[in-house]
Coordinates of C-alpha atoms and ligand atoms in Angstrom, one line a residue:
M141 CA 19.2 5.7 -75.9
K142 CA 20.5 4.1 -79.5
K143 CA 18.8 7.2 -81.5
D144 CA 21.4 9.6 -79.6
F145 CA 24.1 7.8 -80.8
L146 CA 25.9 8.2 -84.4
I147 CA 28.4 5.5 -83.8
F148 CA 25.3 2.9 -83.8
K149 CA 23.5 5.0 -87.1
R150 CA 26.4 4.2 -88.8
N151 CA 27.4 0.2 -87.8
K152 CA 23.6 -0.8 -87.4
K153 CA 25.2 -4.3 -86.5
L154 CA 27.2 -2.8 -83.5
V155 CA 27.1 -4.8 -80.1
Y156 CA 28.9 -2.4 -77.5
L157 CA 29.7 -4.7 -73.9
D158 CA 32.8 -1.9 -73.5
S159 CA 31.2 1.6 -71.9
A160 CA 33.2 0.7 -68.3
A161 CA 36.0 0.9 -71.1
T162 CA 35.0 3.9 -72.6
T163 CA 31.4 5.4 -73.0
Q164 CA 30.1 6.3 -76.6
K165 CA 29.8 10.0 -77.5
P166 CA 26.4 11.6 -77.6
E167 CA 25.5 13.5 -80.7
S168 CA 25.0 16.6 -78.6
V169 CA 28.5 16.1 -77.1
I170 CA 30.1 16.3 -80.9
N171 CA 28.2 18.7 -81.9
T172 CA 29.9 21.4 -78.7
I173 CA 32.7 19.9 -80.1
S174 CA 32.7 20.5 -83.0
D175 CA 30.7 24.0 -82.7
Y176 CA 34.0 25.4 -80.6
Y177 CA 36.6 24.9 -83.8
K178 CA 34.7 25.7 -85.7
S179 CA 33.2 29.3 -84.3
Y180 CA 35.7 30.1 -81.6
N181 CA 38.5 27.8 -81.3
S182 CA 41.0 30.2 -79.0
N183 CA 42.6 30.3 -75.7
V184 CA 41.4 30.7 -72.5
H185 CA 41.9 32.8 -69.4
R186 CA 44.4 34.8 -71.5
G187 CA 42.9 37.0 -75.0
M188 CA 41.2 39.7 -75.1
Y189 CA 38.8 39.8 -77.7
P190 CA 35.5 38.2 -77.9
I191 CA 36.6 34.7 -79.7
S192 CA 38.5 34.4 -76.2
E193 CA 35.7 35.6 -74.3
K194 CA 33.1 33.2 -74.8
A195 CA 35.7 30.2 -74.9
T196 CA 37.3 30.9 -71.2
D197 CA 33.5 32.0 -70.6
N198 CA 31.5 28.4 -72.1
L199 CA 34.8 26.4 -69.2
E200 CA 33.6 28.4 -67.1
K201 CA 30.6 27.1 -67.3
V202 CA 31.3 23.3 -66.5
R203 CA 33.3 24.1 -63.7
E204 CA 29.9 24.9 -62.2
K205 CA 28.3 22.3 -64.1
V206 CA 30.5 19.6 -62.5
A207 CA 30.1 21.4 -58.8
R208 CA 26.5 21.6 -59.3
F209 CA 26.9 17.6 -60.8
I210 CA 28.6 16.3 -57.9
N211 CA 27.2 19.1 -54.6
A212 CA 31.2 20.7 -54.4
S213 CA 31.8 24.4 -55.5
P214 CA 32.8 25.7 -58.2
S215 CA 36.3 26.2 -57.4
E216 CA 36.4 22.8 -55.4
I217 CA 37.7 21.4 -58.8
V218 CA 39.8 20.8 -60.4
F219 CA 40.6 20.0 -65.0
T220 CA 42.7 17.4 -65.0
Y221 CA 43.2 14.7 -67.9
G222 CA 41.9 12.0 -66.4
T223 CA 41.2 9.4 -63.4
T224 CA 45.2 8.8 -63.5
D225 CA 46.2 11.2 -64.2
S226 CA 43.6 12.9 -60.6
F227 CA 45.3 10.1 -58.8
N228 CA 49.1 11.1 -59.9
F229 CA 47.9 14.8 -58.9
I230 CA 46.8 14.2 -55.5
A231 CA 49.4 11.5 -54.1
S232 CA 52.5 13.6 -55.2
V233 CA 50.7 16.9 -54.1
L234 CA 49.6 15.4 -50.8
E235 CA 53.5 14.5 -50.4
S236 CA 55.2 17.5 -51.9
S237 CA 52.7 19.5 -49.5
G238 CA 54.4 17.7 -46.7
V239 CA 50.9 16.4 -45.9
I240 CA 52.3 12.5 -47.5
S241 CA 56.1 10.4 -46.8
G242 CA 57.1 6.9 -46.2
S243 CA 55.1 6.2 -43.4
T244 CA 51.8 7.4 -45.0
K245 CA 49.6 4.2 -42.9
I246 CA 46.9 4.0 -46.7
L247 CA 44.7 1.8 -47.0
L248 CA 43.2 0.2 -51.2
T249 CA 41.2 -2.0 -51.4
I250 CA 42.2 -5.1 -53.4
S251 CA 39.3 -4.5 -56.6
E252 CA 41.3 -1.3 -56.9
H253 CA 42.3 0.0 -60.5
H254 CA 45.9 0.6 -61.1
A255 CA 45.2 4.0 -61.4
N256 CA 44.6 3.9 -57.6
I257 CA 47.3 2.1 -56.6
L258 CA 50.8 2.9 -58.3
P259 CA 51.0 6.2 -57.0
W260 CA 50.8 5.6 -54.0
Q261 CA 53.1 2.3 -53.9
R262 CA 55.8 5.2 -55.2
I263 CA 55.6 7.2 -51.6
S264 CA 54.7 4.7 -49.2
Q265 CA 55.9 1.4 -47.9
K266 CA 52.7 1.0 -45.5
L267 CA 49.9 0.0 -47.7
T268 CA 47.4 -2.7 -47.1
Y269 CA 44.5 -4.1 -49.0
L270 CA 41.3 -4.1 -47.4
G271 CA 39.7 -7.8 -49.1
L272 CA 35.9 -8.9 -50.3
N273 CA 33.2 -10.6 -48.5
K274 CA 32.2 -13.5 -50.6
N275 CA 29.5 -11.1 -52.7
F276 CA 32.1 -8.6 -53.6
E277 CA 31.5 -6.9 -50.9
L278 CA 34.5 -4.8 -48.7
K279 CA 35.4 -6.2 -46.0
E280 CA 35.8 -4.1 -42.5
S281 CA 38.2 -3.2 -40.7
S282 CA 38.5 -1.6 -37.7
D283 CA 42.6 0.2 -37.9
Y284 CA 42.6 3.1 -38.5
Y285 CA 43.8 4.4 -41.6
D286 CA 45.9 8.2 -42.0
I287 CA 44.4 8.0 -45.7
F288 CA 41.8 5.5 -47.5
S289 CA 41.4 5.7 -51.2
Y290 CA 39.4 3.7 -52.6
T291 CA 36.5 2.6 -55.9
L292 CA 33.4 3.8 -56.0
A293 CA 32.6 1.2 -58.0
S294 CA 34.4 -1.7 -59.0
N295 CA 35.2 -1.7 -62.3
V296 CA 35.5 -5.4 -62.1
T297 CA 33.0 -7.1 -60.6
G298 CA 30.7 -3.4 -60.8
V299 CA 30.6 -3.4 -57.1
I300 CA 29.2 -0.2 -55.3
N301 CA 31.1 1.1 -52.3
S302 CA 28.4 2.9 -50.9
N303 CA 29.8 4.3 -47.2
P304 CA 32.4 1.8 -45.9
N305 CA 33.0 2.5 -42.5
I306 CA 36.4 3.2 -42.5
N307 CA 38.1 5.4 -40.3
A308 CA 40.6 7.6 -41.4
K309 CA 41.7 11.0 -41.7
I310 CA 41.6 11.6 -45.5
K311 CA 39.3 10.6 -47.6
I312 CA 39.8 9.4 -51.6
I313 CA 37.2 8.3 -54.2
D314 CA 37.9 6.4 -57.8
A315 CA 34.5 8.2 -59.3
A316 CA 35.4 6.7 -63.0
Q317 CA 33.3 3.2 -63.0
A318 CA 30.3 5.8 -60.9
I319 CA 30.4 8.5 -62.5
A320 CA 27.9 8.3 -65.3
H321 CA 25.7 5.3 -63.7
I322 CA 24.7 6.6 -59.7
P323 CA 24.6 10.0 -58.0
V324 CA 27.4 11.1 -56.4
D325 CA 27.1 13.7 -53.9
V326 CA 30.4 14.8 -52.0
K327 CA 28.1 16.4 -49.7
K328 CA 27.4 12.2 -48.6
L329 CA 30.6 11.0 -49.3
Q330 CA 31.8 13.2 -47.4
C331 CA 35.6 13.1 -48.8
D332 CA 38.5 15.1 -49.4
F333 CA 38.8 13.8 -52.9
L334 CA 37.2 12.9 -56.1
A335 CA 38.3 12.5 -58.9
F336 CA 36.7 11.1 -62.7
S337 CA 37.4 11.0 -66.2
G338 CA 34.9 12.5 -69.2
H339 CA 35.5 9.6 -71.6
K340 CA 33.6 6.9 -69.2
A341 CA 31.0 9.5 -68.6
F342 CA 29.7 10.3 -73.2
S343 CA 32.1 12.7 -72.7
P344 CA 36.0 13.4 -74.3
S345 CA 39.3 11.2 -73.9
G346 CA 41.1 13.3 -72.1
T347 CA 39.6 14.9 -69.2
G348 CA 39.3 14.6 -65.6
V349 CA 38.5 15.7 -62.5
L350 CA 39.6 16.0 -59.6
Y351 CA 37.4 17.6 -56.7
I352 CA 39.6 19.0 -54.0
N353 CA 37.4 19.7 -50.7
S354 CA 38.0 23.0 -50.1
K355 CA 39.6 22.6 -46.4
W356 CA 42.4 20.8 -48.2
L357 CA 42.2 24.1 -51.3
D358 CA 44.6 26.5 -50.0
R359 CA 47.1 23.3 -48.1
L360 CA 47.9 22.5 -51.5
A361 CA 50.9 23.1 -54.1
P362 CA 50.5 23.3 -57.7
Y363 CA 51.1 20.0 -59.3
R364 CA 51.7 21.3 -62.8
L365 CA 54.1 24.6 -62.9
G366 CA 54.4 26.7 -65.6
G367 CA 52.1 29.6 -67.5
G368 CA 49.0 30.5 -66.2
I369 CA 49.7 30.7 -62.6
V370 CA 51.2 33.2 -61.1
T371 CA 51.4 36.7 -60.3
K372 CA 55.3 37.6 -60.2
V373 CA 58.0 36.1 -61.8
T374 CA 61.5 36.6 -60.7
W375 CA 64.6 34.7 -61.5
D376 CA 64.3 32.9 -58.4
K377 CA 60.8 32.5 -57.7
A378 CA 56.5 32.5 -58.8
G379 CA 54.1 34.2 -56.9
L380 CA 51.0 32.0 -57.5
I381 CA 47.4 33.2 -58.3
S382 CA 45.1 31.2 -55.9
Y383 CA 43.1 27.8 -56.5
P384 CA 41.3 26.4 -58.6
H385 CA 43.9 28.2 -61.5
K386 CA 46.7 27.8 -59.0
F387 CA 45.9 24.4 -59.7
E388 CA 45.7 23.5 -64.1
A389 CA 49.7 25.6 -65.6
G390 CA 49.0 25.3 -69.1
T391 CA 46.5 25.5 -71.4
P392 CA 44.2 22.8 -70.5
N393 CA 41.8 20.6 -72.8
I394 CA 39.4 23.2 -74.2
E395 CA 37.9 21.5 -76.7
G396 CA 37.5 18.3 -74.2
I397 CA 36.1 20.1 -71.0
I398 CA 33.4 22.5 -73.9
G399 CA 32.7 18.4 -74.5
L400 CA 32.3 16.9 -70.8
G401 CA 29.2 20.2 -69.8
A402 CA 27.6 18.6 -73.1
G403 CA 27.9 14.8 -72.0
I404 CA 26.7 16.2 -68.3
D405 CA 24.4 17.8 -69.6
Y406 CA 23.5 14.7 -71.1
I407 CA 23.2 12.8 -68.8
T408 CA 21.4 15.9 -66.1
K409 CA 18.7 15.4 -68.8
I410 CA 17.8 11.6 -68.2
S411 CA 18.6 11.7 -65.2
L412 CA 21.3 9.5 -63.2
V413 CA 18.5 7.8 -61.5
K414 CA 16.4 6.7 -64.3
I415 CA 19.0 5.6 -65.8
E416 CA 20.3 3.5 -62.3
E417 CA 16.6 1.7 -62.4
Y418 CA 17.2 0.4 -65.9
E419 CA 20.9 -0.7 -66.1
T420 CA 19.5 -2.7 -62.4
K421 CA 17.2 -4.4 -64.6
L422 CA 19.6 -4.9 -67.6
R423 CA 21.9 -6.3 -64.9
S424 CA 20.5 -8.6 -63.7
Y425 CA 18.7 -9.9 -66.7
L426 CA 22.5 -10.4 -68.4
I427 CA 23.2 -12.1 -64.9
E428 CA 20.2 -14.7 -65.5
K429 CA 21.3 -15.4 -69.0
L430 CA 24.9 -15.7 -67.9
S431 CA 24.2 -17.9 -64.8
A432 CA 22.1 -20.4 -67.8
I433 CA 25.6 -21.0 -69.2
K434 CA 27.2 -24.6 -68.3
N435 CA 31.0 -24.3 -66.8
I436 CA 30.2 -20.3 -66.2
T437 CA 32.3 -19.1 -63.0
I438 CA 30.9 -15.2 -62.5
F439 CA 33.2 -12.7 -60.3
S440 CA 30.1 -10.6 -60.4
P441 CA 27.0 -10.6 -57.4
K442 CA 24.3 -12.7 -59.0
D443 CA 22.0 -11.6 -56.3
S444 CA 20.6 -8.3 -56.0
K445 CA 20.8 -7.4 -52.2
T446 CA 24.0 -5.8 -53.4
K447 CA 24.2 -3.0 -54.8
A448 CA 25.9 -3.0 -58.2
I449 CA 26.4 -1.3 -61.5
G450 CA 26.5 -3.0 -64.9
V451 CA 29.9 -4.4 -65.2
V452 CA 29.7 -7.8 -65.0
S453 CA 33.3 -10.2 -65.0
F454 CA 33.1 -13.5 -66.1
S455 CA 35.8 -16.7 -67.1
I456 CA 34.5 -20.4 -68.4
D457 CA 36.5 -23.1 -67.7
K458 CA 39.0 -25.1 -69.9
I459 CA 38.0 -21.1 -72.3
H460 CA 40.4 -18.7 -72.0
P461 CA 38.7 -15.3 -71.6
H462 CA 40.9 -13.6 -75.2
D463 CA 39.4 -16.4 -77.8
I464 CA 35.8 -15.5 -76.3
A465 CA 36.8 -11.8 -76.8
Q466 CA 38.3 -12.5 -80.2
V467 CA 34.9 -14.9 -81.4
L468 CA 32.6 -11.8 -80.2
G469 CA 34.7 -9.2 -81.9
N470 CA 34.1 -11.3 -85.1
H471 CA 30.3 -10.7 -84.7
N472 CA 30.4 -7.2 -83.9
I473 CA 30.7 -7.7 -80.6
C474 CA 32.3 -4.4 -77.6
V475 CA 33.2 -7.1 -74.7
R476 CA 36.8 -6.6 -72.9
A477 CA 39.5 -9.8 -72.2
G478 CA 42.7 -9.4 -70.0
H479 CA 42.9 -8.3 -66.1
H480 CA 41.4 -4.9 -66.2
C481 CA 44.4 -3.5 -64.8
A482 CA 43.1 -5.5 -61.5
Q483 CA 45.6 -7.8 -61.7
L484 CA 45.6 -7.8 -57.5
L485 CA 42.1 -8.8 -58.0
H486 CA 42.6 -11.3 -60.1
R487 CA 45.4 -13.2 -59.0
E488 CA 45.0 -13.2 -54.9
V489 CA 41.2 -13.2 -54.9
F490 CA 40.0 -14.5 -58.1
K491 CA 43.1 -16.9 -58.7
V492 CA 42.6 -16.2 -62.4
P493 CA 44.5 -14.2 -65.0
A494 CA 41.9 -12.7 -66.4
T495 CA 38.5 -12.5 -67.6
V496 CA 36.0 -11.6 -70.2
R497 CA 34.1 -8.9 -68.8
V498 CA 30.7 -7.1 -70.5
S499 CA 29.8 -3.1 -69.7
L500 CA 26.3 -1.9 -69.9
S501 CA 25.6 2.0 -70.0
I502 CA 22.4 2.8 -71.5
Y503 CA 21.9 2.7 -75.3
N504 CA 22.0 -1.4 -74.7
S505 CA 19.1 -3.3 -75.4
F506 CA 17.1 -6.4 -74.3
K507 CA 18.0 -7.3 -77.1
D508 CA 22.6 -6.3 -76.6
I509 CA 22.5 -9.0 -74.6
D510 CA 19.9 -12.1 -76.6
I511 CA 22.9 -10.9 -79.2
F512 CA 25.7 -11.6 -77.3
I513 CA 24.5 -14.4 -75.6
D514 CA 23.6 -16.7 -78.3
V515 CA 27.7 -15.7 -80.2
L516 CA 28.8 -16.6 -77.0
K517 CA 27.4 -20.6 -76.2
K518 CA 28.1 -20.2 -79.8
A519 CA 32.4 -19.7 -78.8
I520 CA 31.7 -22.2 -76.7
D521 CA 30.4 -24.9 -78.5
I522 CA 33.8 -24.2 -81.4
Y523 CA 36.2 -24.8 -78.0
Q524 CA 35.0 -27.2 -75.9
R525 CA 34.4 -29.6 -79.0
Ligands
LIG888 C1 38.0 2.5 -61.8 C2 38.9 3.2 -62.5 N1 39.5 3.6 -62.0 C3 40.5 4.8 -62.7 C4 40.8 4.8 -64.2 C5 41.8 4.9 -65.0 O1 41.4 5.6 -65.2 P1 41.4 6.6 -67.5 O2 42.2 5.4 -67.8 O3 40.7 7.4 -67.7 O4 42.9 7.4 -66.2 C6 39.4 3.4 -64.6 C7 40.0 2.9 -65.8 O5 39.2 1.9 -66.9 C8 39.3 2.6 -63.8 O6 37.8 2.1 -64.2

């Protein structure tokens, strides 16, 4: 799929293995954004002239597209600025709507990204973290919780948490990593809320989605207040329009959202089933090659029975992850080193402060992995000499 991405045409030697941080953008997405600016740049939901009507129309079509993509209704799709924004949104709104408070029992998992930890820490003093087994899968719990908020696919181990059997009133899903790699269906997942970012799915940064199950739409207060969400404003109060627009005060990231539509079209055209199939093969190859390296610890399942996306983290004895990433970077190989916004997982489970993370996408080839392994071995030689 490299042919669809200008960045690989312009950087022939680029080996991009950091798609969990952000994906590259296909030409179709870039052209869609450029076309908006060149042909109909205007604000949405207010202009009574053709280019504004076109912008509004295209933005609302993306809402329909996103809804189809995750098997929801358009009215259940709220545009945000990313997954972090979606989690701050939902935690604050559940609190301001009187659904949760300091004593709400919230279950998270130890592998959560900080985006799905900090907003809950601000509100509740009753947080529990589900641990992992030796395959990095979620452990079980028979306790009852008010909220269970968990990642569908880990941004560190890659493990897919398909259907954790947890007894909770409200189920919230972080689909930031899953969205571009496996089919996501909110009906099958039976969730109340689900969040993802556009930039991890071939789309522009600053775009995000919060799925709000229809049973919550009337009960929840808006997160942001301001223009575009009111019926009548008086001295001391304002009447609000209906959902989903009541949740979207202010000018949205118009070009970004229109670009998100093109990103979703790109994924749909290839099909997530095919993407998953290809990336599973690529991941097995990566695991096989990494496993043959001496003094390596791999913090991702090696056994293909545990379902995982192409995100693999590892450490090498006595070499700092940043040193490895630096040598790889000097060879135009992009990986991530650090705690990947998952400090609890690193400190409490891995017992290391940082790891190197390789993350795959459809534009990666088996050759990319060969090049990466080759330079990784050279880096190990340099530091272990
Ligand atoms: C699992 C997970 N959740 C949440 C986030 C936060 O996403 P964003 O930075 O786009 O808000 C990330 C980003 O790395 C992630 O991997």
